[in-house]
């Protein structure tokens, strides 16, 4: 009897990962050790900096910038554990900022300039007439003084005004104290909801985000899944096996979310939310695969190029290992 190939996989404990992490879904030919790490930054830093896992969740922008720079340590599969609209993650000092264009010439806090959330936010701000080159980007942790994790990131390709937050304050405190005019990133600052002058740039963000999707057909992708290249080169079946298992796990989560006999999540108006999802997206708001996400992926690559994070636009198809979905189950 042939033994299954041991494989370590690190990812946050999302609902779409639950069936895989418990062993309810088993990838063919793999003995999976699912390592739950609930802050993605820790996963990225340990994978990029230490190659600690065979496969892991990975920042879409960090993977793409490294691929575009010629690095081939990892190969991605078209699975997207994390997606989020980001209009609601722009917090501003409403004493100085009332509209997107008011950000021109301002100081804006960002956890990490190269993080995917920030890439998407800068892209949408450009659509609202913001001159990104006029802004000083202040990098640091949102909740505490110092840096956001221990990232290993590539330098930008053209000069960008980026400064490190060495003030001894968090970005949140800087915003509250009026020393920066806004924050963007993967989190809202803790001062939001406490300091009266700290508001969302787009207060009616849900309506704005729904309109954004209707106009552009883009539900921003934050993270993908990568496999260490040497493992994939030796065992190419790993890409398809892991892809199919992740897809099955996600589909189970989606179907169980829709069971209304007992609400699966602590969302009192979950039925209304599901109606909203169906109206905007159709049945599945979270598809995997390249083709179903081509428009979103192409837009992200273009943002990376426009923001001087890659030297040339790379083909979306090049970024991912070929995978073959299950035709049927017997």
CSV table of C-alpha atoms in Angstrom, one decimal:
chain,number,residue,atom,x,y,z
A,1,UNK,CA,0.0,0.0,0.0
A,2,UNK,CA,1.4,3.4,-1.0
A,3,UNK,CA,1.5,5.9,1.9
A,4,UNK,CA,0.1,9.4,1.6
A,5,UNK,CA,2.6,12.3,1.2
A,6,UNK,CA,2.9,14.3,4.4
A,7,UNK,CA,2.1,18.0,3.9
A,8,UNK,CA,2.0,20.9,6.4
A,9,UNK,CA,-0.5,23.6,5.5
A,10,UNK,CA,-0.7,26.9,7.5
A,11,UNK,CA,-3.8,29.1,7.3
A,12,UNK,CA,-6.2,31.1,9.4
A,13,UNK,CA,-9.2,29.3,10.7
A,14,UNK,CA,-11.8,30.6,8.3
A,15,UNK,CA,-15.2,28.9,7.9
A,16,UNK,CA,-14.1,27.8,4.4
A,17,UNK,CA,-11.2,25.9,5.9
A,18,UNK,CA,-13.1,24.1,8.7
A,19,UNK,CA,-13.9,20.9,6.9
A,20,UNK,CA,-10.3,20.6,5.8
A,21,UNK,CA,-8.9,21.4,9.2
A,22,UNK,CA,-11.0,18.8,11.0
A,23,UNK,CA,-10.3,16.1,8.4
A,24,UNK,CA,-13.9,15.9,7.1
A,25,UNK,CA,-12.4,16.7,3.7
A,26,UNK,CA,-9.2,14.8,2.9
A,27,UNK,CA,-7.0,15.8,-0.1
A,28,UNK,CA,-6.2,12.8,-2.3
A,29,UNK,CA,-2.8,11.3,-1.7
A,30,UNK,CA,-1.9,13.7,1.1
A,31,UNK,CA,-1.6,13.3,4.8
A,32,UNK,CA,-2.4,16.8,5.7
A,33,UNK,CA,-1.2,18.5,8.9
A,34,UNK,CA,-3.4,21.7,9.1
A,35,UNK,CA,-1.8,24.3,11.2
A,36,UNK,CA,-4.2,27.0,12.3
A,37,UNK,CA,-2.5,30.5,12.7
A,38,UNK,CA,-5.1,33.1,13.1
A,39,UNK,CA,-3.2,36.2,12.2
A,40,UNK,CA,-2.3,36.0,8.5
A,41,UNK,CA,0.8,38.3,8.9
A,42,UNK,CA,2.4,35.6,11.1
A,43,UNK,CA,1.7,33.0,8.3
A,44,UNK,CA,3.3,35.2,5.6
A,45,UNK,CA,6.3,36.1,7.7
A,46,UNK,CA,7.0,32.5,8.7
A,47,UNK,CA,6.6,31.2,5.2
A,48,UNK,CA,8.5,33.9,3.3
A,49,UNK,CA,11.2,34.4,6.0
A,50,UNK,CA,11.6,30.8,7.2
A,51,UNK,CA,10.0,28.5,4.7
A,52,UNK,CA,8.3,26.8,7.7
A,53,UNK,CA,5.5,25.0,5.8
A,54,UNK,CA,5.0,23.0,2.7
A,55,UNK,CA,2.0,25.2,1.7
A,56,UNK,CA,0.3,28.1,3.2
A,57,UNK,CA,-2.0,31.1,2.9
A,58,UNK,CA,-0.1,34.0,1.3
A,59,UNK,CA,-0.6,37.7,0.6
A,60,UNK,CA,-1.6,38.0,-3.0
A,61,UNK,CA,0.4,41.2,-3.5
A,62,UNK,CA,3.5,39.8,-1.8
A,63,UNK,CA,3.4,36.7,-3.9
A,64,UNK,CA,2.8,38.6,-7.2
A,65,UNK,CA,5.6,41.1,-6.6
A,66,UNK,CA,8.1,38.3,-5.8
A,67,UNK,CA,7.0,36.3,-8.9
A,68,UNK,CA,7.3,39.4,-11.1
A,69,UNK,CA,10.8,40.0,-9.7
A,70,UNK,CA,11.8,36.5,-10.9
A,71,UNK,CA,11.6,34.7,-7.6
A,72,UNK,CA,10.2,31.1,-7.9
A,73,UNK,CA,10.4,29.8,-4.4
A,74,UNK,CA,6.6,29.3,-4.4
A,75,UNK,CA,3.9,28.5,-6.8
A,76,UNK,CA,0.3,29.5,-6.2
A,77,UNK,CA,-2.9,27.6,-6.7
A,78,UNK,CA,-6.1,29.7,-7.6
A,79,UNK,CA,-7.6,29.5,-4.1
A,80,UNK,CA,-8.4,32.7,-2.3
A,81,UNK,CA,-9.0,32.3,1.4
A,82,UNK,CA,-9.4,36.0,2.1
A,83,UNK,CA,-11.4,38.6,0.1
A,84,UNK,CA,-12.8,41.9,1.3
A,85,UNK,CA,-14.1,45.2,0.0
A,86,UNK,CA,-11.9,47.9,1.4
A,87,UNK,CA,-13.9,51.1,1.2
A,88,UNK,CA,-14.9,50.7,4.9
A,89,UNK,CA,-11.2,50.5,6.0
A,90,UNK,CA,-10.3,54.1,5.3
A,91,UNK,CA,-10.5,56.1,8.6
A,92,UNK,CA,-10.0,59.9,8.4
A,93,UNK,CA,-9.8,62.9,10.7
A,94,UNK,CA,-12.9,64.7,9.6
A,95,UNK,CA,-11.4,68.0,10.7
A,96,UNK,CA,-9.1,67.9,7.7
A,97,UNK,CA,-10.6,65.3,5.4
A,98,UNK,CA,-14.2,65.3,4.1
A,99,UNK,CA,-13.8,63.8,0.6
A,100,UNK,CA,-11.2,61.5,-1.1
A,101,UNK,CA,-9.5,64.4,-2.8
A,102,UNK,CA,-8.8,66.0,0.6
A,103,UNK,CA,-6.2,63.3,1.1
A,104,UNK,CA,-3.9,65.0,-1.5
A,105,UNK,CA,-0.8,66.2,0.2
A,106,UNK,CA,-1.7,64.6,3.5
A,107,UNK,CA,0.1,62.1,5.8
A,108,UNK,CA,-1.7,58.7,5.7
A,109,UNK,CA,-0.9,55.8,8.1
A,110,UNK,CA,-0.7,52.3,6.6
A,111,UNK,CA,0.3,49.1,8.3
A,112,UNK,CA,2.5,48.1,5.4
A,113,UNK,CA,2.7,49.9,2.1
A,114,UNK,CA,2.9,46.7,0.1
A,115,UNK,CA,0.1,44.8,1.9
A,116,UNK,CA,-2.7,43.8,-0.5
A,117,UNK,CA,-5.4,45.7,1.4
A,118,UNK,CA,-3.4,48.9,0.9
A,119,UNK,CA,-2.9,48.2,-2.8
A,120,UNK,CA,-6.6,47.9,-3.4
A,121,UNK,CA,-7.4,51.0,-1.3
A,122,UNK,CA,-4.9,53.1,-3.2
A,123,UNK,CA,-6.4,51.9,-6.4
A,124,UNK,CA,-9.9,52.9,-5.5
A,125,UNK,CA,-8.7,56.3,-4.1
A,126,UNK,CA,-7.1,56.9,-7.5
A,127,UNK,CA,-10.5,56.3,-9.1
A,128,UNK,CA,-11.8,59.1,-6.8
A,129,UNK,CA,-9.2,61.6,-8.0
A,130,UNK,CA,-6.5,61.1,-5.3
A,131,UNK,CA,-2.9,61.9,-6.4
A,132,UNK,CA,-1.1,59.0,-4.6
A,133,UNK,CA,2.3,60.6,-5.3
A,134,UNK,CA,1.4,63.7,-3.2
A,135,UNK,CA,0.9,61.6,0.0
A,136,UNK,CA,3.4,60.7,2.7
A,137,UNK,CA,2.7,57.1,3.7
A,138,UNK,CA,3.5,56.4,7.4
A,139,UNK,CA,4.1,52.7,8.0
A,140,UNK,CA,3.5,51.1,11.4
A,141,UNK,CA,1.3,48.9,13.5
A,142,UNK,CA,-2.3,50.1,13.9
A,143,UNK,CA,-2.7,49.2,17.6
A,144,UNK,CA,0.8,49.6,19.0
A,145,UNK,CA,4.0,51.5,18.5
A,146,UNK,CA,6.4,50.0,16.0
A,147,UNK,CA,6.2,47.8,12.9
A,148,UNK,CA,3.4,45.7,11.7
A,149,UNK,CA,4.8,42.2,12.0
A,150,UNK,CA,8.2,41.2,10.7
A,151,UNK,CA,7.7,41.3,7.0
A,152,UNK,CA,10.4,40.6,4.3
A,153,UNK,CA,9.2,42.7,1.4
A,154,UNK,CA,10.8,43.9,-1.8
A,155,UNK,CA,11.5,47.6,-2.4
A,156,UNK,CA,9.2,49.6,-4.6
A,157,UNK,CA,10.5,50.2,-8.1
A,158,UNK,CA,10.2,54.0,-8.2
A,159,UNK,CA,10.5,56.6,-5.4
A,160,UNK,CA,7.5,56.7,-3.1
A,161,UNK,CA,7.4,58.9,0.1
A,162,UNK,CA,7.3,56.2,2.8
A,163,UNK,CA,8.4,56.9,6.4
A,164,UNK,CA,8.5,54.6,9.4
A,165,UNK,CA,6.4,55.5,12.4
A,166,UNK,CA,9.1,56.1,15.0
A,167,UNK,CA,6.9,58.4,17.2
A,168,UNK,CA,6.4,55.9,20.0
A,169,UNK,CA,2.7,56.0,19.3
A,170,UNK,CA,0.5,53.6,17.3
A,171,UNK,CA,-1.0,54.8,14.0
A,172,UNK,CA,-4.4,54.9,15.8
A,173,UNK,CA,-3.0,57.3,18.4
A,174,UNK,CA,-1.4,59.4,15.7
A,175,UNK,CA,-4.7,59.7,13.9
A,176,UNK,CA,-6.5,60.6,17.1
A,177,UNK,CA,-3.9,63.2,18.0
A,178,UNK,CA,-4.1,64.8,14.5
A,179,UNK,CA,-0.5,63.9,13.6
A,180,UNK,CA,-1.7,62.0,10.5
A,181,UNK,CA,-4.9,62.6,8.6
A,182,UNK,CA,-6.1,59.1,7.8
A,183,UNK,CA,-5.3,55.4,8.0
A,184,UNK,CA,-5.7,52.7,5.5
A,185,UNK,CA,-5.1,48.9,5.7
A,186,UNK,CA,-6.5,45.7,6.9
A,187,UNK,CA,-7.9,47.1,10.1
A,188,UNK,CA,-9.7,50.1,11.4
A,189,UNK,CA,-7.8,52.0,14.1
A,190,UNK,CA,-9.0,51.4,17.7
A,191,UNK,CA,-9.8,55.1,18.0
A,192,UNK,CA,-12.6,54.7,15.5
A,193,UNK,CA,-15.9,54.8,17.4
A,194,UNK,CA,-14.1,56.5,20.4
A,195,UNK,CA,-12.7,59.7,19.0
A,196,UNK,CA,-15.5,61.8,17.7
A,197,UNK,CA,-13.5,63.3,14.9
A,198,UNK,CA,-12.4,59.9,13.5
A,199,UNK,CA,-14.8,58.8,10.8
A,200,UNK,CA,-15.0,56.5,7.9
A,201,UNK,CA,-14.3,58.2,4.6
A,202,UNK,CA,-17.2,56.4,3.1
A,203,UNK,CA,-19.9,56.2,5.9
A,204,UNK,CA,-22.4,54.3,3.7
A,205,UNK,CA,-19.8,51.9,2.7
A,206,UNK,CA,-22.0,48.9,2.0
A,207,UNK,CA,-24.0,50.8,-0.7
A,208,UNK,CA,-20.7,52.2,-2.1
A,209,UNK,CA,-19.1,48.7,-2.2
A,210,UNK,CA,-22.2,47.1,-3.8
A,211,UNK,CA,-22.1,49.8,-6.5
A,212,UNK,CA,-18.4,49.3,-7.0
A,213,UNK,CA,-19.0,45.6,-7.6
A,214,UNK,CA,-21.9,46.2,-10.0
A,215,UNK,CA,-19.7,48.7,-12.0
A,216,UNK,CA,-16.5,46.8,-12.0
A,217,UNK,CA,-17.3,43.1,-11.3
A,218,UNK,CA,-14.5,43.1,-8.7
A,219,UNK,CA,-14.6,41.5,-5.2
A,220,UNK,CA,-11.0,42.2,-4.1
A,221,UNK,CA,-8.8,39.2,-3.4
A,222,UNK,CA,-6.5,39.5,-0.5
A,223,UNK,CA,-4.8,36.1,-0.1
A,224,UNK,CA,-4.0,33.1,-2.2
A,225,UNK,CA,-2.4,29.7,-1.3
A,226,UNK,CA,1.2,28.8,-2.2
A,227,UNK,CA,3.2,25.6,-2.3
A,228,UNK,CA,6.9,25.4,-2.0
A,229,UNK,CA,8.3,25.1,-5.5
A,230,UNK,CA,10.7,22.2,-4.8
A,231,UNK,CA,7.8,20.2,-3.4
A,232,UNK,CA,5.5,21.0,-6.4
A,233,UNK,CA,8.3,20.2,-8.9
A,234,UNK,CA,8.8,16.8,-7.3
A,235,UNK,CA,5.1,16.0,-6.7
A,236,UNK,CA,3.0,18.1,-9.2
A,237,UNK,CA,-0.2,16.3,-8.2
A,238,UNK,CA,-0.1,18.2,-4.9
A,239,UNK,CA,-1.5,21.4,-6.6
A,240,UNK,CA,-4.7,19.7,-7.9
A,241,UNK,CA,-5.2,17.6,-4.8
A,242,UNK,CA,-5.0,20.6,-2.5
A,243,UNK,CA,-7.0,22.8,-4.8
A,244,UNK,CA,-9.9,20.2,-5.0
A,245,UNK,CA,-9.9,19.7,-1.2
A,246,UNK,CA,-9.9,23.4,-0.5
A,247,UNK,CA,-12.8,23.9,-3.0
A,248,UNK,CA,-14.8,21.1,-1.4
A,249,UNK,CA,-14.2,22.5,2.0
A,250,UNK,CA,-15.4,26.0,0.9
A,251,UNK,CA,-18.5,24.6,-0.8
A,252,UNK,CA,-19.4,22.8,2.4
A,253,UNK,CA,-19.1,26.0,4.4
A,254,UNK,CA,-21.2,27.9,1.8
A,255,UNK,CA,-24.0,25.3,1.9
A,256,UNK,CA,-24.0,25.1,5.7
A,257,UNK,CA,-24.2,28.9,6.0
A,258,UNK,CA,-27.4,28.7,4.0
A,259,UNK,CA,-29.1,26.3,6.4
A,260,UNK,CA,-31.7,28.4,8.2
A,261,UNK,CA,-33.0,25.8,10.6
A,262,UNK,CA,-30.4,26.9,13.1
A,263,UNK,CA,-28.2,29.9,12.3
A,264,UNK,CA,-24.6,28.8,11.9
A,265,UNK,CA,-23.2,32.2,12.7
A,266,UNK,CA,-23.9,34.9,15.3
A,267,UNK,CA,-25.5,37.1,12.8
A,268,UNK,CA,-29.2,37.8,13.8
A,269,UNK,CA,-30.1,38.9,10.2
A,270,UNK,CA,-28.2,36.2,8.4
A,271,UNK,CA,-31.1,35.4,6.1
A,272,UNK,CA,-31.2,39.0,4.9
A,273,UNK,CA,-27.5,39.0,4.4
A,274,UNK,CA,-27.8,35.8,2.2
A,275,UNK,CA,-30.5,37.5,0.2
A,276,UNK,CA,-28.2,40.4,-0.3
A,277,UNK,CA,-25.4,38.1,-1.4
A,278,UNK,CA,-27.6,36.4,-3.9
A,279,UNK,CA,-28.8,39.7,-5.3
A,280,UNK,CA,-25.3,41.0,-5.9
A,281,UNK,CA,-23.2,37.9,-6.6
A,282,UNK,CA,-25.5,35.0,-7.4
A,283,UNK,CA,-25.1,31.8,-5.4
A,284,UNK,CA,-21.4,31.7,-4.8
A,285,UNK,CA,-19.6,35.0,-3.8
A,286,UNK,CA,-16.3,33.2,-3.2
A,287,UNK,CA,-15.3,31.3,-6.4
A,288,UNK,CA,-11.9,29.7,-6.8
A,289,UNK,CA,-10.1,29.1,-10.1
A,290,UNK,CA,-8.4,31.6,-12.4
A,291,UNK,CA,-11.2,32.1,-15.0
A,292,UNK,CA,-13.9,33.0,-12.4
A,293,UNK,CA,-11.5,35.6,-10.9
A,294,UNK,CA,-9.7,36.8,-14.0
A,295,UNK,CA,-11.1,40.4,-13.9
A,296,UNK,CA,-10.2,40.8,-10.2
A,297,UNK,CA,-6.7,39.3,-10.6
A,298,UNK,CA,-6.0,41.4,-13.7
A,299,UNK,CA,-7.0,44.6,-11.8
A,300,UNK,CA,-4.8,43.7,-8.9
A,301,UNK,CA,-1.8,43.2,-11.2
A,302,UNK,CA,-2.5,46.5,-12.9
A,303,UNK,CA,-2.6,48.2,-9.5
A,304,UNK,CA,0.7,46.7,-8.5
A,305,UNK,CA,2.2,48.1,-11.7
A,306,UNK,CA,0.6,51.5,-11.4
A,307,UNK,CA,1.9,51.8,-7.8
A,308,UNK,CA,5.5,50.9,-8.8
A,309,UNK,CA,5.5,47.6,-7.0
A,310,UNK,CA,6.3,45.5,-10.2
A,311,UNK,CA,8.4,46.5,-13.2
A,312,UNK,CA,6.0,45.0,-15.8
A,313,UNK,CA,2.6,43.6,-15.9
A,314,UNK,CA,2.6,39.8,-15.6
A,315,UNK,CA,0.1,37.4,-17.0
A,316,UNK,CA,-2.5,36.2,-14.5
A,317,UNK,CA,-2.1,32.6,-15.9
A,318,UNK,CA,1.6,32.5,-15.2
A,319,UNK,CA,1.0,33.1,-11.5
A,320,UNK,CA,-0.8,29.8,-10.8
A,321,UNK,CA,0.0,26.1,-11.2
A,322,UNK,CA,-2.4,24.3,-13.5
A,323,UNK,CA,-5.1,22.4,-11.6
A,324,UNK,CA,-7.7,20.0,-12.7
A,325,UNK,CA,-11.0,20.2,-10.9
A,326,UNK,CA,-13.0,17.1,-10.1
A,327,UNK,CA,-15.3,16.1,-13.0
A,328,UNK,CA,-17.6,14.0,-10.7
A,329,UNK,CA,-17.6,12.0,-7.6
A,330,UNK,CA,-18.6,8.3,-7.7
